[in-house]
PDB file of C-alpha atoms in Angstrom:
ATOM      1  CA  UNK A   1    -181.075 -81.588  57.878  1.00 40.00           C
ATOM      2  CA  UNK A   2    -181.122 -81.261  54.406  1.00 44.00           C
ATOM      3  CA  UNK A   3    -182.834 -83.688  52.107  1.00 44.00           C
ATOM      4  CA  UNK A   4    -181.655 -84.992  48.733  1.00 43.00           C
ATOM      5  CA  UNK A   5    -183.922 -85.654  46.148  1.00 46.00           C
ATOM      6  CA  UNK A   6    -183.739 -86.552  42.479  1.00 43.00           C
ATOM      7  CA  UNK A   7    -184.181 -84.510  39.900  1.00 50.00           C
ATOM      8  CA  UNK A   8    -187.537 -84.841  37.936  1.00 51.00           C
ATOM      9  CA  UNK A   9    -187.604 -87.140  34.895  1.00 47.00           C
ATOM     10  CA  UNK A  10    -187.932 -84.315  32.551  1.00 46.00           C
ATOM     11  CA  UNK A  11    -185.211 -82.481  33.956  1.00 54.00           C
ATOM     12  CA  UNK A  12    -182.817 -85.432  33.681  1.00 72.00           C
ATOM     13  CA  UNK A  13    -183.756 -86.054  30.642  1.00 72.00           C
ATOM     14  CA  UNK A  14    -183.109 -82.494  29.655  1.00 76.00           C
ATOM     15  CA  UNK A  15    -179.694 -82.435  31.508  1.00 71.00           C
ATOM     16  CA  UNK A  16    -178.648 -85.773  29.451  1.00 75.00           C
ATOM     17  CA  UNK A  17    -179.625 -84.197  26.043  1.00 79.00           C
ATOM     18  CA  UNK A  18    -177.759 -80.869  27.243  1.00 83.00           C
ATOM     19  CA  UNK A  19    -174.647 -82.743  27.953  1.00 81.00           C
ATOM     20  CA  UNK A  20    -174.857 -85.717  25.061  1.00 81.00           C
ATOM     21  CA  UNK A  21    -175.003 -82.187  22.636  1.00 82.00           C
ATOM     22  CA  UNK A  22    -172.278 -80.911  24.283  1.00 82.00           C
ATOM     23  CA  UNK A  23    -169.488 -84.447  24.154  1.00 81.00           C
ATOM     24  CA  UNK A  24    -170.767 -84.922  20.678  1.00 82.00           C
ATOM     25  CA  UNK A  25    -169.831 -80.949  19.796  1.00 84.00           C
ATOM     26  CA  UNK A  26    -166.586 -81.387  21.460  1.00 82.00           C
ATOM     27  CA  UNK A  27    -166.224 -84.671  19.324  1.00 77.00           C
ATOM     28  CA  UNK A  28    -167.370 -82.650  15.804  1.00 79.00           C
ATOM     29  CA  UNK A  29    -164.851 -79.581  16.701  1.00 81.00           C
ATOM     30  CA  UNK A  30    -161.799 -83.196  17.588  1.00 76.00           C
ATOM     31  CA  UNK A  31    -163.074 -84.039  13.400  1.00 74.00           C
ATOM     32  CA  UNK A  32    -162.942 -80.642  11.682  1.00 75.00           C
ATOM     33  CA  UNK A  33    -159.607 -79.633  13.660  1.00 76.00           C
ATOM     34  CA  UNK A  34    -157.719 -82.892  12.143  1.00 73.00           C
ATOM     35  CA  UNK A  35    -158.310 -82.393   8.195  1.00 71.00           C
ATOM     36  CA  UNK A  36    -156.451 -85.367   7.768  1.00 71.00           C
ATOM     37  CA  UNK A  37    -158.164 -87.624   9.345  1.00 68.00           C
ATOM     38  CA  UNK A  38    -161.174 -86.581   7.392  1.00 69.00           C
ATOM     39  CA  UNK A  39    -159.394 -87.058   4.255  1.00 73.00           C
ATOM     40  CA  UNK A  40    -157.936 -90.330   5.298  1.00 70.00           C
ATOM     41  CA  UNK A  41    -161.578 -91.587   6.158  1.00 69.00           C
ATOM     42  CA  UNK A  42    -162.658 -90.891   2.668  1.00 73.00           C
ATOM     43  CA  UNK A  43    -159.791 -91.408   0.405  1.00 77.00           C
ATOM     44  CA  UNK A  44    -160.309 -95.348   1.366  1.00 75.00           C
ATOM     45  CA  UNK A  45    -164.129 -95.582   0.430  1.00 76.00           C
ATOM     46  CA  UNK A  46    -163.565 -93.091  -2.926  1.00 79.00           C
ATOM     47  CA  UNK A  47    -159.989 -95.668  -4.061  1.00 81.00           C
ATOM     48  CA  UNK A  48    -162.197 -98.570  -3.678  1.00 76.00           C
ATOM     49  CA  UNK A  49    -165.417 -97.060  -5.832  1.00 79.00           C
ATOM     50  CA  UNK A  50    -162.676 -96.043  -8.323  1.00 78.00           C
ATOM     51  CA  UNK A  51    -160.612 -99.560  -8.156  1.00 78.00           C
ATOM     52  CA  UNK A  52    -163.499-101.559  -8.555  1.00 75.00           C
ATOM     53  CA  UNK A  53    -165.741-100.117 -10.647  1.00 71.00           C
ATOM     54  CA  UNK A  54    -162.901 -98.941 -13.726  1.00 73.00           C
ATOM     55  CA  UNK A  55    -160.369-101.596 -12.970  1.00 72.00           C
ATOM     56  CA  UNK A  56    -161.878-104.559 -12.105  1.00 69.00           C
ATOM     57  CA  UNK A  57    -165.391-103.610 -12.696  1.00 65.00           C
ATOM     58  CA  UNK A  58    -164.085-103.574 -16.540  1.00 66.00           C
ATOM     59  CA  UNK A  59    -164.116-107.108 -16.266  1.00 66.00           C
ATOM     60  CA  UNK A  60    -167.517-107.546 -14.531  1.00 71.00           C
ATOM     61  CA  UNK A  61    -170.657-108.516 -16.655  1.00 70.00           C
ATOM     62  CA  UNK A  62    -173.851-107.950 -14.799  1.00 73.00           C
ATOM     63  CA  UNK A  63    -177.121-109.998 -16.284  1.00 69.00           C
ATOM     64  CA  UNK A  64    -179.129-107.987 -18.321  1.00 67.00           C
ATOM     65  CA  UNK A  65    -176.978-105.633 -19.206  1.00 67.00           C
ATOM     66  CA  UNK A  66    -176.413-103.364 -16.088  1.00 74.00           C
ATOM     67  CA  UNK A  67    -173.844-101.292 -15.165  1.00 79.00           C
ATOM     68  CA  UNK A  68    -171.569-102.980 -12.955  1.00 83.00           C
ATOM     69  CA  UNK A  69    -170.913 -99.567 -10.901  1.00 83.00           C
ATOM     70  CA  UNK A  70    -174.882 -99.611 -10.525  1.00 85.00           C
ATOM     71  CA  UNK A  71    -174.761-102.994  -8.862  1.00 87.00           C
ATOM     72  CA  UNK A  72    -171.451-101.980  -7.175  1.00 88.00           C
ATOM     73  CA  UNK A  73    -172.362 -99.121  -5.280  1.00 90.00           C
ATOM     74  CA  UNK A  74    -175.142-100.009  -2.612  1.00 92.00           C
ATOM     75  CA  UNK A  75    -172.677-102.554  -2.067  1.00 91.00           C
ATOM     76  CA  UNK A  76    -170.075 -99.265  -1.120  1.00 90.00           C
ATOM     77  CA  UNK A  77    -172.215 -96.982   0.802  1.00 93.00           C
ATOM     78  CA  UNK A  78    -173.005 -99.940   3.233  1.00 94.00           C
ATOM     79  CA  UNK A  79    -169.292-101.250   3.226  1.00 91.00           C
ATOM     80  CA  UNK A  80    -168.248 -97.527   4.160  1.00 90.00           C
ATOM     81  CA  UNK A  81    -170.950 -97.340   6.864  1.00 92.00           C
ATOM     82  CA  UNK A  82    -169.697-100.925   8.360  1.00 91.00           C
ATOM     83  CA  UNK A  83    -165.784 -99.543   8.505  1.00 88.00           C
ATOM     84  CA  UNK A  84    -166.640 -96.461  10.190  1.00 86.00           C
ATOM     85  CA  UNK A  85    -166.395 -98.672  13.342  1.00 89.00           C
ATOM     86  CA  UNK A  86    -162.575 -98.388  13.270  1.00 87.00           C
ATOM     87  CA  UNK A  87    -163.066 -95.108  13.443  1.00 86.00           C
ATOM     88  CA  UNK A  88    -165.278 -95.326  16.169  1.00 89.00           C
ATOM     89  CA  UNK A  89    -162.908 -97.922  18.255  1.00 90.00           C
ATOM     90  CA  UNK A  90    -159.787 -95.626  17.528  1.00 88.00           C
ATOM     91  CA  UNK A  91    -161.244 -92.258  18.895  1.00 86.00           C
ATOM     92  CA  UNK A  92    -163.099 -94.004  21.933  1.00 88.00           C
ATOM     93  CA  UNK A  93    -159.658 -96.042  22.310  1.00 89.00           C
ATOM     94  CA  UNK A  94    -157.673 -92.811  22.008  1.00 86.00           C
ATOM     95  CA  UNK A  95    -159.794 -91.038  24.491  1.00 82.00           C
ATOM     96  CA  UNK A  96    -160.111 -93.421  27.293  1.00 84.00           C
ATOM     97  CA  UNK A  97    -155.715 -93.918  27.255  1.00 82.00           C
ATOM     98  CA  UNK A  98    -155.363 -90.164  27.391  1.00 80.00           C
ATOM     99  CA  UNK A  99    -158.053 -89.739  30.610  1.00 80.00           C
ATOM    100  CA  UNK A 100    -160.276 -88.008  28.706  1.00 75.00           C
ATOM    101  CA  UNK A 101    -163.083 -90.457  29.604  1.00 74.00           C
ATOM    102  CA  UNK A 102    -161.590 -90.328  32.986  1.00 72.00           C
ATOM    103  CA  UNK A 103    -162.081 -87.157  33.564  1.00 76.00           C
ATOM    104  CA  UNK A 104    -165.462 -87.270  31.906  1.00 75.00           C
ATOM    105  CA  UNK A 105    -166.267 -89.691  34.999  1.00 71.00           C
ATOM    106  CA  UNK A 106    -165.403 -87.340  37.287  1.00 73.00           C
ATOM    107  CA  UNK A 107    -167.101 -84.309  35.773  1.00 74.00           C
ATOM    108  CA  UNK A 108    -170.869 -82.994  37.593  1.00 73.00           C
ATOM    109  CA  UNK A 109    -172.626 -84.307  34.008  1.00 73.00           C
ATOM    110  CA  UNK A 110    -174.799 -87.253  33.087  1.00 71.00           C
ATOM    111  CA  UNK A 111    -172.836 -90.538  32.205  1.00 70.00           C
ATOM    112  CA  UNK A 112    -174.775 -91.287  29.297  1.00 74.00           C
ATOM    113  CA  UNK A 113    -174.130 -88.442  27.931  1.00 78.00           C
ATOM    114  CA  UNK A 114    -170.645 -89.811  26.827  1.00 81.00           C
ATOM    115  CA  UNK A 115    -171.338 -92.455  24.826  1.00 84.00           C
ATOM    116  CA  UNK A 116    -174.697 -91.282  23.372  1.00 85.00           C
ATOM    117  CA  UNK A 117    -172.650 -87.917  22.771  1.00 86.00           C
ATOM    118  CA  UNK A 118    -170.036 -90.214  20.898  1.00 86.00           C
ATOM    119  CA  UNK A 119    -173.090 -92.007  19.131  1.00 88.00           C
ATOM    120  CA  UNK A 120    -174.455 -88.348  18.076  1.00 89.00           C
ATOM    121  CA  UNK A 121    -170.804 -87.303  16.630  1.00 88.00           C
ATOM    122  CA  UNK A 122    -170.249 -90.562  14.312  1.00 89.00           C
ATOM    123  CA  UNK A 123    -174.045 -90.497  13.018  1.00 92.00           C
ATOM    124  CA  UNK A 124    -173.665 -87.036  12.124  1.00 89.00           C
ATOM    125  CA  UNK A 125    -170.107 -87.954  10.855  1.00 88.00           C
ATOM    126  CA  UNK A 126    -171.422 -90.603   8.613  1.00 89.00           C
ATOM    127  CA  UNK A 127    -174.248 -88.661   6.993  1.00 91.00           C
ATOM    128  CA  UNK A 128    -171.129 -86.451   5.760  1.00 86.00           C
ATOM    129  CA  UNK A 129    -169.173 -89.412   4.788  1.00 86.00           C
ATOM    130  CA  UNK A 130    -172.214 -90.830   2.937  1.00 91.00           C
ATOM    131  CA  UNK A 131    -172.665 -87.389   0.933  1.00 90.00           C
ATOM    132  CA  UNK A 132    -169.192 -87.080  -0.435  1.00 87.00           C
ATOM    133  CA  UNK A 133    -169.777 -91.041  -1.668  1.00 88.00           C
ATOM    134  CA  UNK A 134    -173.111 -90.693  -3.132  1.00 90.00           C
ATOM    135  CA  UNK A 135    -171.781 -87.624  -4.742  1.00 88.00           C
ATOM    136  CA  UNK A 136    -168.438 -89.994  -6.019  1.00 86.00           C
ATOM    137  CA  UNK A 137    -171.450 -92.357  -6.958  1.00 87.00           C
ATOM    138  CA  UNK A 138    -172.999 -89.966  -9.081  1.00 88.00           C
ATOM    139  CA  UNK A 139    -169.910 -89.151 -10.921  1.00 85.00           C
ATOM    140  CA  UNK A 140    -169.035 -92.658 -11.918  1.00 83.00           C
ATOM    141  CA  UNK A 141    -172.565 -93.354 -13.605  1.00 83.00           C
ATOM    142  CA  UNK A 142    -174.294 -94.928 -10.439  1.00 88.00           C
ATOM    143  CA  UNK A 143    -178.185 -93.172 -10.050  1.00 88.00           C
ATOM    144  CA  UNK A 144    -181.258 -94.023  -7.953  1.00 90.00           C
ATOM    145  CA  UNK A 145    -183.829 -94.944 -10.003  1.00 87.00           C
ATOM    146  CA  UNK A 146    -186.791 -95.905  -7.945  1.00 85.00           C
ATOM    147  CA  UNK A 147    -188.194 -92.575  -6.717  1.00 86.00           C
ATOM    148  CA  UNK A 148    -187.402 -90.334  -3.782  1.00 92.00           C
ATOM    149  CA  UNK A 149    -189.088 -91.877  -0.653  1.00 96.00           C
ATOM    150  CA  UNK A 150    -187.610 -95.546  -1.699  1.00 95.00           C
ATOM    151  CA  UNK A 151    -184.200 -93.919  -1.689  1.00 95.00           C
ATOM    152  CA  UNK A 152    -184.704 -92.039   1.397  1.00 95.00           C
ATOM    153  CA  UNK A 153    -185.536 -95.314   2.961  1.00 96.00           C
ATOM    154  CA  UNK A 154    -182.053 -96.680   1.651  1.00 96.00           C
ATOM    155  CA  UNK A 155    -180.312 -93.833   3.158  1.00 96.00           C
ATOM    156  CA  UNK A 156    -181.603 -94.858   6.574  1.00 96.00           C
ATOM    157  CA  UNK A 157    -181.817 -98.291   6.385  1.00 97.00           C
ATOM    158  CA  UNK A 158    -177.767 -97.552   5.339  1.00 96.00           C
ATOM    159  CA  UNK A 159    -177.478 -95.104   8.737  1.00 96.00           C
ATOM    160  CA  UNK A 160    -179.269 -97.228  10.702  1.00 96.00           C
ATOM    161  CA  UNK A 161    -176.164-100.060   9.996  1.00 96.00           C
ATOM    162  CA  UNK A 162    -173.769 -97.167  10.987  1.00 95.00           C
ATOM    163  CA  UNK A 163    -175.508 -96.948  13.975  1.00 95.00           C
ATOM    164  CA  UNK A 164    -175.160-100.137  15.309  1.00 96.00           C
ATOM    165  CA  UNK A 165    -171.544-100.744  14.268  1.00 94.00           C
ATOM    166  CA  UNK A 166    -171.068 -97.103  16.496  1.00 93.00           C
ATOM    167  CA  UNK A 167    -172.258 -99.557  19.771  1.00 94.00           C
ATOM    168  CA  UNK A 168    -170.053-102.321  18.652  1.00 94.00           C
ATOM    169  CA  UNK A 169    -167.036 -99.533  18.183  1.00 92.00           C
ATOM    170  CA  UNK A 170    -168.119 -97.838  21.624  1.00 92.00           C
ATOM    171  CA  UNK A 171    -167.133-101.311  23.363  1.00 93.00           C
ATOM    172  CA  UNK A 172    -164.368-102.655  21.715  1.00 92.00           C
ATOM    173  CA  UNK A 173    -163.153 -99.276  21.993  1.00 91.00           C
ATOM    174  CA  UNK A 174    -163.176 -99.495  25.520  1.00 89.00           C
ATOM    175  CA  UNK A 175    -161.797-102.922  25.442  1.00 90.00           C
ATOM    176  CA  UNK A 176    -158.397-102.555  23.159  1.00 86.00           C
ATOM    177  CA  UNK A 177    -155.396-100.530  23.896  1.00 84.00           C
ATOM    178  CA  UNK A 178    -155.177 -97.279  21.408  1.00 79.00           C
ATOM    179  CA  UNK A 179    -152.304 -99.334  19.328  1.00 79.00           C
ATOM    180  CA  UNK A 180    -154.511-102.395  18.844  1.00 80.00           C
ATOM    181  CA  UNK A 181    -157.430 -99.580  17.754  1.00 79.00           C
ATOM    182  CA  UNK A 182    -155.692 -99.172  14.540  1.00 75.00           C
ATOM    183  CA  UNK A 183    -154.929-102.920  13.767  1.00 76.00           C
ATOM    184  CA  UNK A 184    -159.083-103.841  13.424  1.00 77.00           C
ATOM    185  CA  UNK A 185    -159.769-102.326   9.550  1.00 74.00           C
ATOM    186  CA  UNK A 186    -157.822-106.348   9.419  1.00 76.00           C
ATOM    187  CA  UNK A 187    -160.970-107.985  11.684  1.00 79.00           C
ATOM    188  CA  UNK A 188    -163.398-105.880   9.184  1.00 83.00           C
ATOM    189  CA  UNK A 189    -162.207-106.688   6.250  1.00 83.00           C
ATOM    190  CA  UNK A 190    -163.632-110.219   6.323  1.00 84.00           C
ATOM    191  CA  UNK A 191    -167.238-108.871   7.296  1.00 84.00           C
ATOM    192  CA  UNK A 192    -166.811-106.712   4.438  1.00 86.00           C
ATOM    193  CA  UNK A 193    -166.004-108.644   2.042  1.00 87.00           C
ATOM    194  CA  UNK A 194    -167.387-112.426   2.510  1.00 90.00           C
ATOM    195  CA  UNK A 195    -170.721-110.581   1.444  1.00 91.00           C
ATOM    196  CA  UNK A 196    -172.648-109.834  -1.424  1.00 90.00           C
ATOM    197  CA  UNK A 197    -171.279-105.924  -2.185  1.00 88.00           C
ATOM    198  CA  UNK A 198    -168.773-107.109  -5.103  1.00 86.00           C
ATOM    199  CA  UNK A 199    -170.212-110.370  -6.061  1.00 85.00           C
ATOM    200  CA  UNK A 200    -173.566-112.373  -5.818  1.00 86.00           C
ATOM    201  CA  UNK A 201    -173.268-115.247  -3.137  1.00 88.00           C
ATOM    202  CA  UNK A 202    -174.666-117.333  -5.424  1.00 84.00           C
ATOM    203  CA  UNK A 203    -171.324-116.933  -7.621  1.00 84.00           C
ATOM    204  CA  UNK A 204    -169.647-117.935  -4.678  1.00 89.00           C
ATOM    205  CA  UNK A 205    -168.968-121.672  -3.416  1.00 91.00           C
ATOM    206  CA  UNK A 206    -172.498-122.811  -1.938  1.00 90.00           C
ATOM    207  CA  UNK A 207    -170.482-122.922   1.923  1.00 92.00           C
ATOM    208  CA  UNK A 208    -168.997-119.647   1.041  1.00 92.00           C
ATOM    209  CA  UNK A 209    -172.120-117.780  -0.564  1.00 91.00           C
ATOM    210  CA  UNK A 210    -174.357-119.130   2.714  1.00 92.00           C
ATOM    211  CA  UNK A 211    -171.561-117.491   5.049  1.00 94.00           C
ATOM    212  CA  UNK A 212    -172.362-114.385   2.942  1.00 93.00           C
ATOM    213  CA  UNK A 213    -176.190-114.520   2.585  1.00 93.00           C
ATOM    214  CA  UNK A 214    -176.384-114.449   6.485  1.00 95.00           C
ATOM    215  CA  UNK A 215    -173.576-111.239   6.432  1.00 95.00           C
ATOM    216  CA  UNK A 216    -175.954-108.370   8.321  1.00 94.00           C
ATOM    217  CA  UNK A 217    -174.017-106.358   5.835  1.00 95.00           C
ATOM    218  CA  UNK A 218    -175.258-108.180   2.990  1.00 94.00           C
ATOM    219  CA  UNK A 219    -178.835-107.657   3.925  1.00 95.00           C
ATOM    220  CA  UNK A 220    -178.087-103.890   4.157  1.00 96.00           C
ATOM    221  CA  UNK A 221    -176.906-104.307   0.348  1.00 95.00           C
ATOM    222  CA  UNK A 222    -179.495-106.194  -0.900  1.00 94.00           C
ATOM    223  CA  UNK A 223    -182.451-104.067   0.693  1.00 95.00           C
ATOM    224  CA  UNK A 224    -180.679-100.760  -0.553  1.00 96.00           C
ATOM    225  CA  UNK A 225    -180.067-102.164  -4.155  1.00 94.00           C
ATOM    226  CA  UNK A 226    -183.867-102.914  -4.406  1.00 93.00           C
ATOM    227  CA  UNK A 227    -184.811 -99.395  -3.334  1.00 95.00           C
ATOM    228  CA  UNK A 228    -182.110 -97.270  -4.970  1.00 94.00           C
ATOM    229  CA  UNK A 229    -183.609 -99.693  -8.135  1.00 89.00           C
ATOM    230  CA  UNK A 230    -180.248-101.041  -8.920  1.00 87.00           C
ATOM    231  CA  UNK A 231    -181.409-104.837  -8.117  1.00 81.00           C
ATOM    232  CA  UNK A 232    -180.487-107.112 -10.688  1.00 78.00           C
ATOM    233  CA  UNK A 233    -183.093-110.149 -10.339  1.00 73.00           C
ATOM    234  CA  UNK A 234    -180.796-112.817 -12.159  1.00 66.00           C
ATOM    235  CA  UNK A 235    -178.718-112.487  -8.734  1.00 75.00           C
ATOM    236  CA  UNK A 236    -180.978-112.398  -6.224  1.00 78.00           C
ATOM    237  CA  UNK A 237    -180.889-115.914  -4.845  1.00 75.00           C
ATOM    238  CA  UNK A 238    -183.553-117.959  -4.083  1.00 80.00           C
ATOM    239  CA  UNK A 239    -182.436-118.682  -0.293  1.00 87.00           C
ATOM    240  CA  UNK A 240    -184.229-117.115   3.088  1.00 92.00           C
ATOM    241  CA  UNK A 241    -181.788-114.116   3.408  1.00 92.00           C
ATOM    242  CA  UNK A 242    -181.879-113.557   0.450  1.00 89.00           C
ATOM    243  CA  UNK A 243    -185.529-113.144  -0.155  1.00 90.00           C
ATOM    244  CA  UNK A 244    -186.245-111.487   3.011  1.00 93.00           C
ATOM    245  CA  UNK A 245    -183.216-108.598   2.776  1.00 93.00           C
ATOM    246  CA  UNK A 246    -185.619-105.850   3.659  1.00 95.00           C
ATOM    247  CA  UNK A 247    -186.287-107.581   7.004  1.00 96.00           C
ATOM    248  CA  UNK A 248    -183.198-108.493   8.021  1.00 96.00           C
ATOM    249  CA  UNK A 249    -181.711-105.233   6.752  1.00 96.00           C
ATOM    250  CA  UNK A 250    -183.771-103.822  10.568  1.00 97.00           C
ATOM    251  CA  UNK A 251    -183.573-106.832  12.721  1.00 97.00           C
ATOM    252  CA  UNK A 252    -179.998-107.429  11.938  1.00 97.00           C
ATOM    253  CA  UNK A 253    -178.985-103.760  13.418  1.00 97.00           C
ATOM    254  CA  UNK A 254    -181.522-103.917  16.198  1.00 97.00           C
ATOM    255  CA  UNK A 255    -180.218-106.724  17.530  1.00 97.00           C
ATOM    256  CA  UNK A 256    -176.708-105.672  17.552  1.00 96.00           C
ATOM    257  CA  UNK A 257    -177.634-102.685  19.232  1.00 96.00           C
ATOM    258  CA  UNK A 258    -179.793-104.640  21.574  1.00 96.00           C
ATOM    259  CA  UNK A 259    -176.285-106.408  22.294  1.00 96.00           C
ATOM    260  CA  UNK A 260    -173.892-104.024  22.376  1.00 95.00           C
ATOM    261  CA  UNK A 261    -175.273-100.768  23.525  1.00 92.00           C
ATOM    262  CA  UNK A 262    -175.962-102.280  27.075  1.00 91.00           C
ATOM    263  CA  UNK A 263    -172.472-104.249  26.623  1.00 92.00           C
ATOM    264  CA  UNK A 264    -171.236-100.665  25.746  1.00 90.00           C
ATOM    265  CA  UNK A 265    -172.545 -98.963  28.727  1.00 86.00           C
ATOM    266  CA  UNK A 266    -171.726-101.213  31.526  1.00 87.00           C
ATOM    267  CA  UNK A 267    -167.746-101.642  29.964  1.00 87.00           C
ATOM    268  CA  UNK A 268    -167.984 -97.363  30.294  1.00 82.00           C
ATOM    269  CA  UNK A 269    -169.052 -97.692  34.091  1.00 77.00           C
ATOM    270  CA  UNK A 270    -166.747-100.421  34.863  1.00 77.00           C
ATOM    271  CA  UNK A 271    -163.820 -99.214  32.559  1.00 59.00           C
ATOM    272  CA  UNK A 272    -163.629 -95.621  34.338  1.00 49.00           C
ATOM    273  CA  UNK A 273    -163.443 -96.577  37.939  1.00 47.00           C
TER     274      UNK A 273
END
C-alpha cells in the first residue's frame, strides 16, 4: 500500500513561490494587454495633481512661503496608493464571476499562490503607477529635498500603504458582485479625502480635523512629507497623530494587514467551494 506523505517545507515553499510568480505573471500579461485600463488608472491621479495644484492650488497659501504643489504631492502619491484598492476589488471581483478563481481551486497548485500572486501583480503595478506620478510630480515643481535614503524610506512607507489596501481589495473583492466592484472609488473617496493630503486638519473643524488626524492615510502623508522634506511645521498639529506620523505611518498598515490578509484568505477558501 502506498503511503502519502507531505512534501518537505522547503519544497512547498518553493512550489508556492513557483506558482504565486506564475498567477501574478498571468495577472501583469491581464494589465499590459488592456492599455486602457492602464491609462484610465493614471489619467485620475495625473487630473487631480493638475486640478489641484494650478486650479485650486492658485488659491492656496502655504506658511512660509512654500509651494503649495510641494505640500500637495505626498498628499497624491499616498491618495493614489489608497485608490488602487478599486482596482484591486474590480479584477479579484471580475475574476471570481467569470470562474477564473474557480478553476484556480481546482487546479494541482498551491492555494496561496492566488492571492499572494494577486498581491505580487498590484505591488509591482503600483511601483509603475508611483513612477509615472513622481515623474508628473517633478514636472509641476514638486522635488525631494531631504536626501536619498529619507526618500527611499517615503517610497516604501508609501508601498507599504498599497500593500495593505491590496488585502482589504483581495476580500471585498471576493465579497461584492463584479457590478458593485466598480461603484467603491464612492466608499474611497471619503478615506481620501477627510485627511490631511489637501488641507491641514487643523484648518478643519476641531470634530472634523480629529476624524482626519486618525485617517491611516493621513499618517502615510504626514511621515512622507517629513522625509521627501516638504513638511511645513506651521501645520503640523500639536495632537498625538499628528506628532507621531512616522509610527503610525507602519502600525496603521500592519494592522490592516494583520486584519484582512487572514480575512482575505479564509473568504478565498470558503468563496470557491
Amino acid at each position: 500500500m502506498t503511503t502519502l506523505t507531505a512534501p518537505p517545507r522547503a519544497s512547498s515553499l518553493r512550489w508556492v513561490l513557483t506558482d504565486s510568480w506564475t498567477v501574478a505573471r498571468r495577472d501583469l500579461i491581464h494589465w499590459t494587454r488592456n492599455p486602457t485600463v492602464i491609462v484610465a488608472g493614471l489619467a485620475f491621479p495625473i487630473m487631480f495633481v493638475l486640478l489641484y495644484g494650478y486650479v485650486f492650488g492658485s488659491a492656496m497659501i502655504v506658511p512660509g512661503g512654500v509651494d503649495y504643489r510641494e505640500f500637495l504631492m505626498p498628499g497624491m502619491f499616498a491618495q493614489t496608493m489608497m485608490f488602487g484598492a478599486a482596482a484591486t476589488i474590480s479584477a479579484v471581483a471580475a475574476d471570481r464571476a467569470r470562474g477564473v478563481t474557480d478553476r484556480f481551486r481546482s487546479m494541482p497548485m498551491a492555494q496561496p499562490a492566488v492571492v499572494v500572486g494577486r498581491s505580487t501583480a498590484d505591488i509591482v503595478n503600483s511601483v509603475l503607477d508611483l513612477a509615472v506620478l513622481v515623474g508628473c510630480g517633478l514636472l509641476v515643481g514638486w522635488s525631494p529635498n531631504a536626501g536619498l535614503l529619507p526618500t527611499l524610506t517615503a517610497f516604501g512607507l508609501l508601498l507599504l500603504l498599497r500593500f495593505a489596501m491590496i488585502w482589504v481589495g483581495i476580500y471585498l473583492g471576493l465579497i461584492v458582485s463584479e457590478e458593485a466592484a466598480g461603484t467603491t472609488w464612492a466608499l474611497l473617496f471619503p478615506l481620501t479625502m477627510i485627511s490631511n493630503t489637501f488641507v491641514s486638519p487643523s484648518l478643519m473643524p476641531p470634530w472634523l480635523g480629529t476624524i482626519a488626524e486618525w485617517n491611516p492615510l493621513s499618517a502615510t502623508v504626514a511621515a512622507t512629507r517629513e522625509l521627501f522634506g516638504n513638511n511645513v511645521p506651521e501645520l503640523v498639529g500639536t495632537s498625538w497623530p499628528a506628532q507621531n506620523a512616522m509610527l503610525l505611518a507602519v502600525a496603521w498598515p500592519v494592522v490592516i494587514v494583520a486584519v484582512f490578509l487572514p480575512l482575505a484568505v479564509r473568504r478565498y477558501h470558503s468563496a470557491v467551494r
